Tab-separated table of C-alpha atoms (C1' of nucleotides) in Angstrom:
chain	number	residue	atom	x	y	z
W	1	MET	CA	-74.184	32.149	14.559
W	2	PRO	CA	-76.384	33.350	11.716
W	3	GLU	CA	-77.077	37.033	12.163
W	4	LEU	CA	-78.812	39.451	9.827
W	5	PRO	CA	-76.307	39.249	6.919
W	6	GLU	CA	-76.176	35.453	7.053
W	7	VAL	CA	-79.953	35.138	7.166
W	8	GLU	CA	-80.201	37.584	4.268
W	9	THR	CA	-77.770	35.402	2.315
W	10	VAL	CA	-79.761	32.266	3.097
W	11	VAL	CA	-83.015	33.937	2.026
W	12	ARG	CA	-81.538	35.106	-1.292
W	13	THR	CA	-79.923	31.734	-1.946
W	14	LEU	CA	-83.134	29.848	-1.262
W	15	GLU	CA	-85.013	32.287	-3.477
W	16	HIS	CA	-82.557	31.566	-6.261
W	17	GLN	CA	-82.703	27.802	-5.729
W	18	ILE	CA	-86.304	26.907	-4.901
W	19	GLN	CA	-88.633	29.756	-5.870
W	20	GLY	CA	-91.718	28.289	-7.575
W	21	ARG	CA	-91.038	24.727	-6.352
W	22	GLU	CA	-93.877	22.740	-4.841
W	23	ILE	CA	-93.640	20.767	-1.610
W	24	GLU	CA	-94.722	17.189	-2.277
W	25	ASP	CA	-94.082	15.810	1.187
W	26	VAL	CA	-92.648	16.756	4.560
W	27	ALA	CA	-90.909	14.478	7.044
W	28	VAL	CA	-90.609	15.824	10.567
W	29	ARG	CA	-87.981	13.728	12.321
W	30	THR	CA	-87.592	15.990	15.354
W	31	PRO	CA	-90.916	17.548	16.387
W	32	MET	CA	-89.326	19.909	18.919
W	33	ILE	CA	-88.067	22.018	16.002
W	34	LEU	CA	-91.690	22.933	15.277
W	35	GLU	CA	-93.740	25.396	17.271
W	36	CYS	CA	-96.917	23.890	15.834
W	37	ASP	CA	-98.423	20.428	15.514
W	38	PRO	CA	-96.241	18.258	13.208
W	39	ASP	CA	-99.223	16.650	11.428
W	40	GLN	CA	-100.791	20.039	10.851
W	41	PHE	CA	-97.446	21.365	9.631
W	42	ARG	CA	-97.070	18.556	7.125
W	43	LYS	CA	-100.667	18.626	5.878
W	44	THR	CA	-100.667	22.396	5.480
W	45	LEU	CA	-97.416	22.528	3.500
W	46	ILE	CA	-98.055	19.653	1.082
W	47	GLY	CA	-99.074	21.090	-2.293
W	48	GLN	CA	-97.871	24.600	-1.466
W	49	HIS	CA	-95.336	26.459	-3.624
W	50	PHE	CA	-92.478	28.661	-2.451
W	51	ARG	CA	-93.562	32.100	-3.691
W	52	THR	CA	-91.688	34.981	-2.071
W	53	PHE	CA	-88.691	35.135	0.216
W	54	GLU	CA	-88.133	37.740	2.883
W	55	ARG	CA	-86.260	38.369	6.106
W	56	ARG	CA	-87.244	40.156	9.307
W	57	GLY	CA	-84.478	40.386	11.893
W	58	LYS	CA	-83.027	36.891	12.015
W	59	TYR	CA	-86.249	35.244	10.864
W	60	LEU	CA	-86.623	33.684	7.422
W	61	LEU	CA	-90.046	34.389	5.946
W	62	LEU	CA	-91.052	31.964	3.232
W	63	TYR	CA	-94.397	32.937	1.751
W	64	MET	CA	-96.197	29.935	0.301
W	65	ASP	CA	-99.509	29.972	-1.631
W	66	SER	CA	-101.681	30.465	1.422
W	67	VAL	CA	-99.444	30.288	4.474
W	68	LEU	CA	-96.345	31.996	5.850
W	69	PHE	CA	-93.617	29.499	6.678
W	70	LEU	CA	-91.382	30.965	9.356
W	71	SER	CA	-87.920	29.677	10.194
W	72	HIS	CA	-85.380	30.817	12.762
W	73	LEU	CA	-81.916	29.255	12.527
W	74	ARG	CA	-80.868	30.305	16.039
W	75	MET	CA	-77.311	29.057	16.522
W	76	GLU	CA	-76.577	26.361	14.010
W	77	GLY	CA	-79.570	25.852	11.751
W	78	LYS	CA	-78.708	25.284	8.086
W	79	TYR	CA	-80.592	24.369	4.929
W	80	TYR	CA	-79.240	21.897	2.413
W	81	LEU	CA	-80.499	21.039	-1.046
W	82	GLN	CA	-79.716	17.414	-1.709
W	83	ALA	CA	-80.771	14.423	-3.746
W	84	PRO	CA	-82.879	11.853	-1.851
W	85	GLU	CA	-80.096	9.265	-2.309
W	86	GLU	CA	-77.664	11.299	-0.274
W	87	PRO	CA	-77.478	9.907	3.250
W	88	LEU	CA	-79.326	11.660	6.045
W	89	ASP	CA	-77.411	12.295	9.215
W	90	ARG	CA	-78.838	12.428	12.707
W	91	HIS	CA	-78.897	16.216	12.772
W	92	MET	CA	-81.250	16.575	9.826
W	93	HIS	CA	-84.575	17.235	11.485
W	94	VAL	CA	-87.037	18.313	8.807
W	95	ILE	CA	-87.034	17.107	5.188
W	96	PHE	CA	-89.064	18.742	2.419
W	97	GLN	CA	-89.554	16.709	-0.757
W	98	LEU	CA	-89.681	19.091	-3.732
W	99	ASP	CA	-91.410	18.550	-7.067
W	100	ASP	CA	-88.114	18.652	-8.990
W	101	GLY	CA	-86.827	15.576	-7.147
W	102	ARG	CA	-84.551	17.428	-4.761
W	103	GLN	CA	-84.947	17.617	-1.021
W	104	LEU	CA	-84.663	20.705	1.132
W	105	ARG	CA	-83.145	19.507	4.400
W	106	TYR	CA	-82.992	21.389	7.667
W	107	ARG	CA	-79.950	20.498	9.746
W	108	ASP	CA	-79.317	21.762	13.271
W	109	THR	CA	-76.836	20.067	15.597
W	110	ARG	CA	-78.141	21.743	18.725
W	111	LYS	CA	-81.839	21.774	17.883
W	112	PHE	CA	-82.166	25.431	18.883
W	113	GLY	CA	-83.805	26.495	15.634
W	114	ARG	CA	-87.576	26.799	15.299
W	115	MET	CA	-90.189	26.649	12.526
W	116	ASN	CA	-93.782	27.760	12.519
W	117	LEU	CA	-96.691	28.418	10.192
W	118	LEU	CA	-98.494	31.746	10.414
W	119	PRO	CA	-101.272	33.491	8.491
W	120	MET	CA	-100.179	35.260	5.299
W	121	ASP	CA	-101.249	38.636	6.676
W	122	THR	CA	-99.207	38.418	9.883
W	123	ASP	CA	-98.111	41.933	10.844
W	124	LEU	CA	-94.330	41.890	10.545
W	125	LEU	CA	-93.869	45.428	11.772
W	126	THR	CA	-94.647	44.437	15.353
W	127	PHE	CA	-93.869	40.767	14.875
W	128	HIS	CA	-92.451	39.185	18.074
W	129	GLY	CA	-91.963	42.703	19.402
W	130	LEU	CA	-89.057	43.173	17.007
W	131	GLY	CA	-87.525	46.608	16.772
W	132	PRO	CA	-86.801	48.386	13.480
W	133	GLU	CA	-84.522	46.903	10.854
W	134	PRO	CA	-81.128	48.674	10.874
W	135	PHE	CA	-81.797	50.019	7.362
W	136	TRP	CA	-85.188	51.496	8.131
W	137	ASP	CA	-85.384	55.291	8.463
W	138	SER	CA	-87.005	54.766	11.859
W	139	PHE	CA	-83.667	53.462	13.172
W	140	ASN	CA	-81.978	56.805	13.726
W	141	ALA	CA	-80.190	58.867	16.372
W	142	ASP	CA	-83.436	60.312	17.758
W	143	TYR	CA	-84.938	56.842	18.086
W	144	ILE	CA	-81.869	55.686	20.022
W	145	ARG	CA	-82.094	58.683	22.347
W	146	GLU	CA	-85.758	57.956	23.087
W	147	TYR	CA	-85.187	54.224	23.539
W	148	CYS	CA	-82.352	54.830	26.002
W	149	LYS	CA	-84.371	57.136	28.248
W	150	GLY	CA	-84.411	55.579	31.703
W	151	ARG	CA	-82.013	52.815	30.672
W	152	LYS	CA	-78.484	52.204	31.876
W	153	GLU	CA	-77.634	48.895	30.216
W	154	PRO	CA	-74.351	48.434	28.312
W	155	VAL	CA	-74.291	49.519	24.661
W	156	LYS	CA	-73.431	45.917	23.757
W	157	SER	CA	-76.598	44.636	25.433
W	158	LEU	CA	-78.610	47.290	23.631
W	159	LEU	CA	-77.361	46.087	20.232
W	160	LEU	CA	-78.279	42.506	21.122
W	161	ASP	CA	-81.770	43.549	22.236
W	162	GLN	CA	-84.044	42.564	19.332
W	163	HIS	CA	-86.679	45.002	20.595
W	164	PHE	CA	-84.186	47.815	20.083
W	165	VAL	CA	-82.987	46.841	16.624
W	166	ALA	CA	-83.593	43.576	14.779
W	167	GLY	CA	-80.943	41.222	13.471
W	168	ILE	CA	-77.718	41.940	15.350
W	169	GLY	CA	-75.972	39.115	17.213
W	170	ASN	CA	-72.903	38.794	19.380
W	171	ILE	CA	-70.257	39.029	16.670
W	172	TYR	CA	-71.586	42.087	14.847
W	173	ALA	CA	-72.376	43.790	18.160
W	174	ASP	CA	-68.665	43.618	19.051
W	175	GLU	CA	-67.664	44.839	15.608
W	176	ILE	CA	-70.120	47.751	15.687
W	177	CYS	CA	-68.877	48.851	19.122
W	178	PHE	CA	-65.302	48.769	17.814
W	179	ALA	CA	-66.201	50.751	14.709
W	180	CYS	CA	-67.812	53.392	16.929
W	181	GLY	CA	-64.889	53.505	19.368
W	182	ILE	CA	-67.273	52.623	22.191
W	183	ARG	CA	-66.408	50.042	24.836
W	184	PRO	CA	-69.130	47.378	24.843
W	185	GLY	CA	-69.652	47.791	28.580
W	186	ARG	CA	-70.316	51.536	28.462
W	187	SER	CA	-73.762	52.503	29.671
W	188	CYS	CA	-76.089	53.525	26.865
W	189	ALA	CA	-76.996	56.517	29.034
W	190	ARG	CA	-73.474	57.818	28.473
W	191	MET	CA	-73.647	57.943	24.690
W	192	THR	CA	-73.301	61.368	23.120
W	193	LYS	CA	-75.331	62.648	20.164
W	194	LYS	CA	-72.316	61.896	17.971
W	195	ASP	CA	-72.127	58.345	19.401
W	196	ARG	CA	-75.773	57.745	18.528
W	197	GLU	CA	-75.245	59.019	14.995
W	198	ASN	CA	-72.144	56.840	14.629
W	199	LEU	CA	-74.035	53.835	15.926
W	200	VAL	CA	-76.558	54.164	13.114
W	201	THR	CA	-74.025	54.719	10.325
W	202	GLU	CA	-71.517	52.089	11.500
W	203	THR	CA	-74.234	49.477	12.044
W	204	ARG	CA	-75.436	49.983	8.488
W	205	ARG	CA	-71.923	50.105	7.041
W	206	ILE	CA	-70.824	46.861	8.692
W	207	LEU	CA	-74.014	44.974	7.868
W	208	THR	CA	-73.930	46.199	4.271
W	209	ARG	CA	-70.364	44.982	3.855
W	210	ALA	CA	-71.209	41.613	5.398
W	211	ILE	CA	-74.260	41.154	3.186
W	212	ALA	CA	-72.156	41.988	0.130
W	213	ALA	CA	-69.522	39.464	1.218
W	214	GLY	CA	-72.147	36.797	1.854
W	215	GLY	CA	-73.814	37.561	-1.413
W	216	THR	CA	-70.653	36.876	-3.365
W	217	THR	CA	-70.697	33.265	-2.201
W	218	ILE	CA	-74.124	32.664	-3.747
W	219	ARG	CA	-72.638	32.178	-7.193
W	220	SER	CA	-70.626	29.228	-5.979
W	221	TYR	CA	-73.519	27.338	-4.434
W	222	THR	CA	-73.982	23.824	-5.650
W	223	SER	CA	-76.961	21.607	-5.026
W	224	SER	CA	-75.583	19.979	-1.899
W	225	LEU	CA	-73.787	22.895	-0.354
W	226	GLY	CA	-75.189	24.085	2.921
W	227	VAL	CA	-77.245	27.182	2.345
W	228	THR	CA	-75.856	29.209	5.164
W	229	GLY	CA	-73.556	31.999	6.054
W	230	ARG	CA	-70.529	31.594	8.100
W	231	PHE	CA	-69.275	34.951	9.181
W	232	GLN	CA	-68.142	36.490	5.915
W	233	LEU	CA	-66.572	39.611	7.277
W	234	GLU	CA	-63.099	39.700	8.700
W	235	CYS	CA	-63.448	40.550	12.379
W	236	MET	CA	-61.560	43.487	13.843
W	237	VAL	CA	-62.082	42.475	17.475
W	238	HIS	CA	-64.343	39.461	17.890
W	239	GLU	CA	-62.164	36.496	18.909
W	240	GLN	CA	-59.067	38.469	17.941
W	241	LYS	CA	-55.852	38.625	19.945
W	242	VAL	CA	-54.316	41.860	18.696
W	243	CYS	CA	-55.961	45.072	17.531
W	244	LYS	CA	-55.550	45.488	13.769
W	245	VAL	CA	-55.536	49.262	14.151
W	246	CYS	CA	-53.180	49.959	17.071
W	247	GLY	CA	-51.542	46.593	17.807
W	248	ASN	CA	-52.637	46.523	21.438
W	249	GLU	CA	-53.921	43.365	23.039
W	250	ILE	CA	-57.656	42.707	22.594
W	251	ARG	CA	-59.486	42.125	25.862
W	252	MET	CA	-62.433	39.859	26.533
W	253	LYS	CA	-65.042	40.724	29.091
W	254	TRP	CA	-68.300	39.138	30.159
W	255	ILE	CA	-71.172	41.517	29.399
W	256	GLY	CA	-74.791	40.504	29.826
W	257	GLY	CA	-73.806	36.848	29.775
W	258	ARG	CA	-71.961	37.222	26.467
W	259	SER	CA	-68.268	37.162	25.674
W	260	SER	CA	-67.379	40.627	24.451
W	261	TYR	CA	-64.143	41.574	22.715
W	262	TYR	CA	-62.775	45.104	22.604
W	263	CYS	CA	-59.602	47.112	22.220
W	264	PRO	CA	-58.870	49.108	25.399
W	265	HIS	CA	-56.855	51.624	23.378
W	266	CYS	CA	-59.303	52.272	20.515
W	267	GLN	CA	-62.539	52.048	22.498
W	268	HIS	CA	-63.584	54.295	25.390
U	1	DA	C1'	-90.437	48.724	34.015
U	2	DC	C1'	-85.995	47.312	33.650
U	3	DA	C1'	-82.130	44.083	34.346
U	4	DC	C1'	-80.216	39.955	35.088
U	5	DT	C1'	-80.113	34.572	35.157
U	6	DG	C1'	-80.993	30.069	33.685
U	7	DA	C1'	-82.795	26.678	30.434
U	8	DC	C1'	-82.834	24.843	26.049
U	9	DC	C1'	-79.098	21.585	23.155
U	10	DT	C1'	-74.775	19.370	21.412
U	11	DG	C1'	-69.905	19.318	20.029
U	12	DC	C1'	-65.513	20.498	21.060
U	13	DG	C1'	-61.348	21.486	23.406
U	14	DA	C1'	-58.828	22.069	27.722
U	15	DG	C1'	-57.244	19.998	31.775
U	16	DC	C1'	-56.475	16.234	34.812
L	1	DT	C1'	-56.188	7.300	26.573
L	2	DG	C1'	-60.483	8.648	28.655
L	3	DC	C1'	-63.066	11.214	31.515
L	4	DT	C1'	-65.312	15.603	33.205
L	5	DC	C1'	-66.224	20.291	32.722
L	6	DG	C1'	-66.953	24.665	30.732
L	7	DC	C1'	-68.028	27.217	26.840
L	8	DA	C1'	-70.482	28.689	22.607
L	9	DG	C1'	-74.839	31.683	21.588
L	10	DG	C1'	-80.487	33.460	20.354
L	11	DT	C1'	-84.494	33.733	22.707
L	12	DC	C1'	-87.701	33.634	26.328
L	13	DA	C1'	-89.535	32.571	30.815
L	14	DG	C1'	-88.756	33.445	35.413
L	15	DT	C1'	-86.969	36.198	39.188
L	16	DG	C1'	-85.295	40.306	41.715
DNA sequence: ACACTGACCTGCGAGC
DNA sequence: TGCTCGCAGGTCAGTG
């Protein structure tokens, strides 16, 4: 569920909570969460401090003293800051003991999330083949036109393609299509110049609003609250029954293996 | 080269 | 009540 705005919220919350803290110990209870050797992971992180906090697409980038700690929450990954006395449940897979006595706990019911350690100088521009961030100048109408050359896939699938643009998931993809008045199943080859321009502005507008909404929750974080974002923005179409603009019934269609919600009256 | 499908996981809710 | 089944979704490997 975490998409770009939620990951951004998690990054900023962690920055606020644990910047400068040292990792005293690491317990890896579920090795499959790691993309590297668990012993190596533990040994490398012990003694390192959390220095700077960034995001690229849906990846959390935690820069330590001499290593880049990478975390992807996938569907249900969450971080908790808790006291060691608080009980662990069976979904808490990686525990970081901090030098202030607290523990940073990674919880993930479906074990889809992944962690890795990479060199500090890892090139994040081309990292994992990720496309531009929605807020980069390089994500513009001309870029979309070039990317779509020779492609016929649905606009919805395009938005979910992390090589096209980084950070958008199923919920925001539906919302962006609605905001643009484009049916999610329409071929990207049939977008007009105006559609491409709208896609850029509406993507940025919706993500900006969602980040702002997520950001407002940061103030209320307590030490044990899950550092995560549920969807902060009120959805216009995703999982809705009735269109909030025209009152028509919202339809659900299977596009690229994803449930896709749209208003047949407002979107063409 | 592009497009589509299944696997990875687990919890939950619908239906019988 | 208790079981099975399908669905949720991000990413990537595999296939057409």
